[in-house]
XYZ file of C-alpha atoms in Angstrom:
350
model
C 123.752 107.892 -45.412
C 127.082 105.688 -44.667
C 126.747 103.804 -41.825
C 129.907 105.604 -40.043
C 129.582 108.781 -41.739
C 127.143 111.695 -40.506
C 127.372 114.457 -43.236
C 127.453 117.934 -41.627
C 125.920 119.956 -44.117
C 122.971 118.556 -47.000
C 125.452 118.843 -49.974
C 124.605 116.325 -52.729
C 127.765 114.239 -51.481
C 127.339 114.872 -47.908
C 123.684 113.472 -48.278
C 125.428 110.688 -50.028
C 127.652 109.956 -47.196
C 124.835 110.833 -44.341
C 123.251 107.455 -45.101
C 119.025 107.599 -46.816
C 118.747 104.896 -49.161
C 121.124 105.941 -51.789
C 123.092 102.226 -52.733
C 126.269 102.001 -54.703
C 124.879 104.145 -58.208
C 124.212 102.135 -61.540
C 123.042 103.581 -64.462
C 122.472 100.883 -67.476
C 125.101 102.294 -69.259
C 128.368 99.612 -68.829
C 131.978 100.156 -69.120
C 133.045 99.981 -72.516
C 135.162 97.841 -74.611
C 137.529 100.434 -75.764
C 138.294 101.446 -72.195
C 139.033 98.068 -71.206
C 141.308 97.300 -74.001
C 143.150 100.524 -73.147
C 143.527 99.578 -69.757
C 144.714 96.486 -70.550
C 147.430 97.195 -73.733
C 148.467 100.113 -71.147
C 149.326 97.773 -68.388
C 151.066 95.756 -70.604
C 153.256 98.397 -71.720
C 153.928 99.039 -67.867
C 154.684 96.437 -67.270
C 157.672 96.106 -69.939
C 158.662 99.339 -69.206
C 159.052 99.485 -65.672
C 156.524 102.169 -65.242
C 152.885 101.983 -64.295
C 149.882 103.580 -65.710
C 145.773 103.384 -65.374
C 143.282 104.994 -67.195
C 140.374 105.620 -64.488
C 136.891 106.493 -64.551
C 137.682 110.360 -64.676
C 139.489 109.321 -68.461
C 142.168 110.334 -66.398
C 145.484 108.240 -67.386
C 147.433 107.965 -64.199
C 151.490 107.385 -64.693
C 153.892 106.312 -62.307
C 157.618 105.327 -62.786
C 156.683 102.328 -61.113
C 154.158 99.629 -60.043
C 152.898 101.649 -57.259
C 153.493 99.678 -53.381
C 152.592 102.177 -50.931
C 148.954 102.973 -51.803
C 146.370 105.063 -49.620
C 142.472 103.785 -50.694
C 139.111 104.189 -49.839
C 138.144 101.784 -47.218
C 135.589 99.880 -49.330
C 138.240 100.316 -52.357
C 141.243 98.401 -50.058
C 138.979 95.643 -48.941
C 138.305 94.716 -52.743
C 141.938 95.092 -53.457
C 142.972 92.825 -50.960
C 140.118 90.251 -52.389
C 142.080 90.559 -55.367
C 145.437 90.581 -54.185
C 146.774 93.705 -53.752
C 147.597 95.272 -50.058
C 147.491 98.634 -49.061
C 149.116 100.595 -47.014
C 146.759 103.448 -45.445
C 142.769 103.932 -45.419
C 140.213 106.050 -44.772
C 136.439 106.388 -44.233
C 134.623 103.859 -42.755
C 137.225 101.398 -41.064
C 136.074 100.459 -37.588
C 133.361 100.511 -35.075
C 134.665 101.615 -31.486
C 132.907 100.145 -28.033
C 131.222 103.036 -26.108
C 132.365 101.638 -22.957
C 135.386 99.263 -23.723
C 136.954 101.262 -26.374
C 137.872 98.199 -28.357
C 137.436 98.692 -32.028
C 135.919 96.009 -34.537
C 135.823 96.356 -38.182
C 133.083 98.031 -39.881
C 130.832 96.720 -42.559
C 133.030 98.234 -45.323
C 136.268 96.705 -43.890
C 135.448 93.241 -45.665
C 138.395 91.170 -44.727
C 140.688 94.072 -44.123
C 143.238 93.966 -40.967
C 142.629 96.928 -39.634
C 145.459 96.015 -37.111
C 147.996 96.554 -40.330
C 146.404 99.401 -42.130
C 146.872 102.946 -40.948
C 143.685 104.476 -40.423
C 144.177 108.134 -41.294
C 140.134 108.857 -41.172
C 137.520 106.916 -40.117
C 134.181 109.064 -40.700
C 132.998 111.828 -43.117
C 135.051 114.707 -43.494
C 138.089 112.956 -41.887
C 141.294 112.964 -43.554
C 144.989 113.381 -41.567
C 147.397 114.781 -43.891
C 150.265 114.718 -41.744
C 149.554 110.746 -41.520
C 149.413 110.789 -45.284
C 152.001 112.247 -45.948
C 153.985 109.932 -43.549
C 152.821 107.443 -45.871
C 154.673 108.610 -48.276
C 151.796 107.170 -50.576
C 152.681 106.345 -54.436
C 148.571 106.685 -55.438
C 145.188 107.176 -53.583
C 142.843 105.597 -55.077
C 138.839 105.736 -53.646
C 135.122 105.445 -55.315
C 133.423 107.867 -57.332
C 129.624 108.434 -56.925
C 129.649 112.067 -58.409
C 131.506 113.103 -61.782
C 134.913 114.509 -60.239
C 134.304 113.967 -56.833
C 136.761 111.372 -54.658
C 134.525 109.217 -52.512
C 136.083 110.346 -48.575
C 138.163 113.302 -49.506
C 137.278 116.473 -47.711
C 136.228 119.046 -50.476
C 138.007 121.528 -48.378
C 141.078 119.651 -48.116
C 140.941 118.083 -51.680
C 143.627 120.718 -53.247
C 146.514 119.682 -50.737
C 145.995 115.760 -50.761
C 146.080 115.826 -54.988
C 149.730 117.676 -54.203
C 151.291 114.678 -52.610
C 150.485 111.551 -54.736
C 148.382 110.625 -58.098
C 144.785 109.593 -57.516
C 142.568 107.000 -59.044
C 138.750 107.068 -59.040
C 136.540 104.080 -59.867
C 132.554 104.651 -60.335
C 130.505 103.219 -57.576
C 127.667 104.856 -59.242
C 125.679 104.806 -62.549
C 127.166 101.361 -63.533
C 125.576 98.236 -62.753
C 127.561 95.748 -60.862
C 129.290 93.365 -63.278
C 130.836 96.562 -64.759
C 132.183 97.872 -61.744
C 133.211 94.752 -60.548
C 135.170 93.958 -63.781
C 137.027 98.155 -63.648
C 138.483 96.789 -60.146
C 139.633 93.483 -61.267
C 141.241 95.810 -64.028
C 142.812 97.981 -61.697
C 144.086 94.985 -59.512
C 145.654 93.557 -62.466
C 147.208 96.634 -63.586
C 148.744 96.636 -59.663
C 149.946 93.390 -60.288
C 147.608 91.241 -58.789
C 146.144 87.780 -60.656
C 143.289 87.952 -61.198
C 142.975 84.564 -63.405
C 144.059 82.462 -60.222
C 142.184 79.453 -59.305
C 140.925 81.473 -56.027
C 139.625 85.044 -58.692
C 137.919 82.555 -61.289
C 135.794 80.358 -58.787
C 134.796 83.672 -56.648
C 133.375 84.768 -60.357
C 131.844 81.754 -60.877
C 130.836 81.794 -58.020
C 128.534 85.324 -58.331
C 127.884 84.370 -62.195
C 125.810 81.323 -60.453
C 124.855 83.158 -57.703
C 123.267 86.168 -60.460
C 121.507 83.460 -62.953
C 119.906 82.027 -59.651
C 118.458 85.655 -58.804
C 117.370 85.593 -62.178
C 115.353 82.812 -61.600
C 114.001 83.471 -58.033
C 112.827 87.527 -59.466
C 110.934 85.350 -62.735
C 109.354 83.129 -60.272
C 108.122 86.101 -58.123
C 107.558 89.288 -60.079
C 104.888 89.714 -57.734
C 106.837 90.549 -54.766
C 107.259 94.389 -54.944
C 111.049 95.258 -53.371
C 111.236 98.645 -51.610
C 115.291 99.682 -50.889
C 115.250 102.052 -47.919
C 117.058 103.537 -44.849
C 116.127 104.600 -41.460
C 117.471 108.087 -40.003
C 115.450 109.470 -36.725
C 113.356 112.097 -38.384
C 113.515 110.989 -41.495
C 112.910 107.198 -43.923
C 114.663 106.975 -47.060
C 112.994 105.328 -50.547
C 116.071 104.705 -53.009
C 115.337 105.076 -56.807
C 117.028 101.632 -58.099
C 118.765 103.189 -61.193
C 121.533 104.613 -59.955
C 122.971 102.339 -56.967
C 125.471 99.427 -58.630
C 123.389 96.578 -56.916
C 119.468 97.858 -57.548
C 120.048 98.680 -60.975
C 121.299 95.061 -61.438
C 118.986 93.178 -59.277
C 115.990 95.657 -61.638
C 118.235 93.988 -65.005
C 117.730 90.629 -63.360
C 114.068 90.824 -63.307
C 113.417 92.022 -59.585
C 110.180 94.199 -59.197
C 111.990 97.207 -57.183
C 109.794 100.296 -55.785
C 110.628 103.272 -57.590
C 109.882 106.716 -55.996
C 108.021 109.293 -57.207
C 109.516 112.332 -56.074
C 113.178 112.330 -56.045
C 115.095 114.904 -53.723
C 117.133 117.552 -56.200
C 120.020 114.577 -55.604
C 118.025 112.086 -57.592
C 119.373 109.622 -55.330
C 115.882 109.368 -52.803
C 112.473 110.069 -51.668
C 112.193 111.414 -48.184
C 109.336 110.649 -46.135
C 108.184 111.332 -42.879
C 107.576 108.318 -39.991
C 104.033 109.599 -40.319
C 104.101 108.541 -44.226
C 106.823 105.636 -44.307
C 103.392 104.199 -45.955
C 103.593 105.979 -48.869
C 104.925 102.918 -51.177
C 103.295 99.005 -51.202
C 105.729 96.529 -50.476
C 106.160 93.054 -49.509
C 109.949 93.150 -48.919
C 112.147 95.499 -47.952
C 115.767 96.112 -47.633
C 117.347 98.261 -45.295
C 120.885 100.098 -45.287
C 122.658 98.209 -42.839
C 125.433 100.706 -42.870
C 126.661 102.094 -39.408
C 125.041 104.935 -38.142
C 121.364 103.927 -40.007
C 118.549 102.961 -37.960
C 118.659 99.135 -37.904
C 115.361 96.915 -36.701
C 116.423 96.801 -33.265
C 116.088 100.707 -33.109
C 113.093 100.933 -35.739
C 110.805 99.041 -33.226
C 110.300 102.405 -31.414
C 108.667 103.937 -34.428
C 105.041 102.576 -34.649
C 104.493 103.331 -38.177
C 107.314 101.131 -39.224
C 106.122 98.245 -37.354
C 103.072 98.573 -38.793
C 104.004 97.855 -42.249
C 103.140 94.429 -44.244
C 106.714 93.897 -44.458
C 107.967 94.166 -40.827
C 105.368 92.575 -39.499
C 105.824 89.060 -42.202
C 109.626 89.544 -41.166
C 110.638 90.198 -43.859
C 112.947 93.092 -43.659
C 116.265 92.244 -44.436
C 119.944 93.993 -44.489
C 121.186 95.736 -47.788
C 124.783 95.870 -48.376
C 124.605 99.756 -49.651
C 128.255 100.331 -50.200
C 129.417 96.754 -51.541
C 133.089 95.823 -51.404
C 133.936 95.571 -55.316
C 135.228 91.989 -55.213
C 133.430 88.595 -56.711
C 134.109 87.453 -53.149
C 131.908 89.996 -51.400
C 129.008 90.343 -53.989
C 128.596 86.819 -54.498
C 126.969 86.223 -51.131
C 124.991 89.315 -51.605
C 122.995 88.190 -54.315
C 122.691 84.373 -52.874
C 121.266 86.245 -49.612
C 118.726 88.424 -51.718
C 117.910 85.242 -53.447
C 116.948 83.325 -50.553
C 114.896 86.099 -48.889
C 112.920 86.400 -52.159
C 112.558 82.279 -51.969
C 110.649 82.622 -49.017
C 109.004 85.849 -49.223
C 105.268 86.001 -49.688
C 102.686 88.697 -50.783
C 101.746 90.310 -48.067
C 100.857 94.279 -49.547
């Protein structure tokens, strides 16, 4: 349940976006060749022409008469553009964290390296979405993450009809891929935007998380011991993710890593909920928690005894999970050195 975003209502997205241990979807299945080559010989053709076009992960082939300037994106979605090269104009969901008393705003964990001094903010939690501001905008695409077949990461259900009136959209999977897939989609969609992606500054950031993954590799053969429980803290309520659908478990399981899998799934297949009187239910030695705004962090979790009770907490070794990763080499890269330097160190303690 995103850190920013409280869901109103328990529909399968709005538990999505209300934080539990759900984790940016992977599924073993990968992007496939032919869809790559299509996007590619179709950007190519754009880019002689004039016009723009991008197949996305709907098999929807977006057109333009352009290379599209004035785009609208998914927080999470701009802040890997921009790792890319490629600005935007407008964003929504999860964008900054305001001071209860100062009112001063910071960025949020899904801002990565975004401004949000130069973006226009036209939502910033769940269900928020000005279409006046859009349309101000005067946006060329709006592009966001997919978690759900069909449905745009961030844009109201209710509202959906009347934003897909004013400009073309573009959805990328941020579920039931695993990572190097996903990654790969949005360097394709950068390209195809007109953003190099073979610079010097691309190629070592890929190198950089190709190292970074082999390493993991190494540290999960070394310590297939170490059982790794994904979770997230709500006040009534602990989250267990199942590791094959979020982007980064489903990879970290490929590289070896002994992940806790739940037994009984909610009818989202995305998590088992337990009680604080059962957070028990699973062994583990390690665990990583949602560090997403608006989860219970370890600060907060020290008022629930059970929690501090577990193996885990009390060997320290609870430690934050990037849930919604920014889609860039730059920002995954450190995720996996972190996760292999916490293993490292961890010991058996369940």
């Amino acid at each position: 349940m995103p850190s920013n975003a409280r869901a109103t209502s328990l529909t399968r997205r709005g538990i999505l976006a209300a934080g539990g241990a759900l984790g940016l979807g992977a599924v073993l299945a990968a992007c496939g060749d032919g869809d790559k080559k299509s996007t590619g010989s179709s950007s190519s053709a754009s880019a002689k022409s004039g016009s723009w076009e991008f197949k996305d992960d709907r098999g929807q082939t977006v057109k333009t008469k352009s290379t599209p300037k004035n785009i609208v994106a998914f927080t999470g979605m701009a802040a890997a553009l921009k790792d890319f090269g490629v600005e935007v104009t407008g964003v929504f969901g999860p964008t900054y964290v305001e001071d209860p008393k100062t009112k001063a705003k910071k960025p949020d964990v899904q801002a990565g390296d975004l401004d949000i001094t130069k973006v226009k903010v036209i939502g910033n939690v769940w269900g928020e979405f000005n279409i006046e501001e859009y349309l101000k905008l005067q946006p060329e695409v709006l592009i966001t993450d997919m978690w759900e077949k069909d449905a745009l990461w961030y844009v109201p259900e209710e509202q959906k009809a009347k934003i897909l009136k004013i400009a073309p959209s573009v959805a990328l999977w941020a579920a039931g891929k695993s990572m190097p897939s996903v990654l790969q989609r949005h360097a394709d969609l950068a390209a195809s935007l007109g953003a190099d992606v073979q610079s010097e500054q691309v190629k070592k950031d890929k190198a950089r998380f190709e190292a970074a993954a082999e390493r993991l590799r190494k540290v999960a053969q070394s310590k297939k011991d170490i059982k790794v429980l994904i979770g997230s803290g709500a006040p009534d309520t602990f989250y267990v993710s199942t590791p094959v659908r979020p982007t980064d478990t489903l990879f970290f399981q490929e590289l070896g890593l002994n992940i806790v899998v739940p037994e009984k799934l909610d009818p989202s297949g995305w998590f088992e909920l337990l009680s604080w009187e059962n957070v028990d239910a699973y062994k583990a030695d390690v665990i990583l928690l949602d560090n997403r705004t608006g989860t219970l962090q370890p600060e907060q979790l020290k008022a629930k005894p059970t929690w501090a009770a577990l193996p885990a907490v009390k060997a320290g070794q609870v430690f934050p999970r990037v849930t919604e990763p920014v889609y860039s080499y730059a920002k995954c890269a450190p995720l996996l050195e972190d996760l292999a330097t916490a293993l490292e160190n961890a010991k058996k303690v369940s």
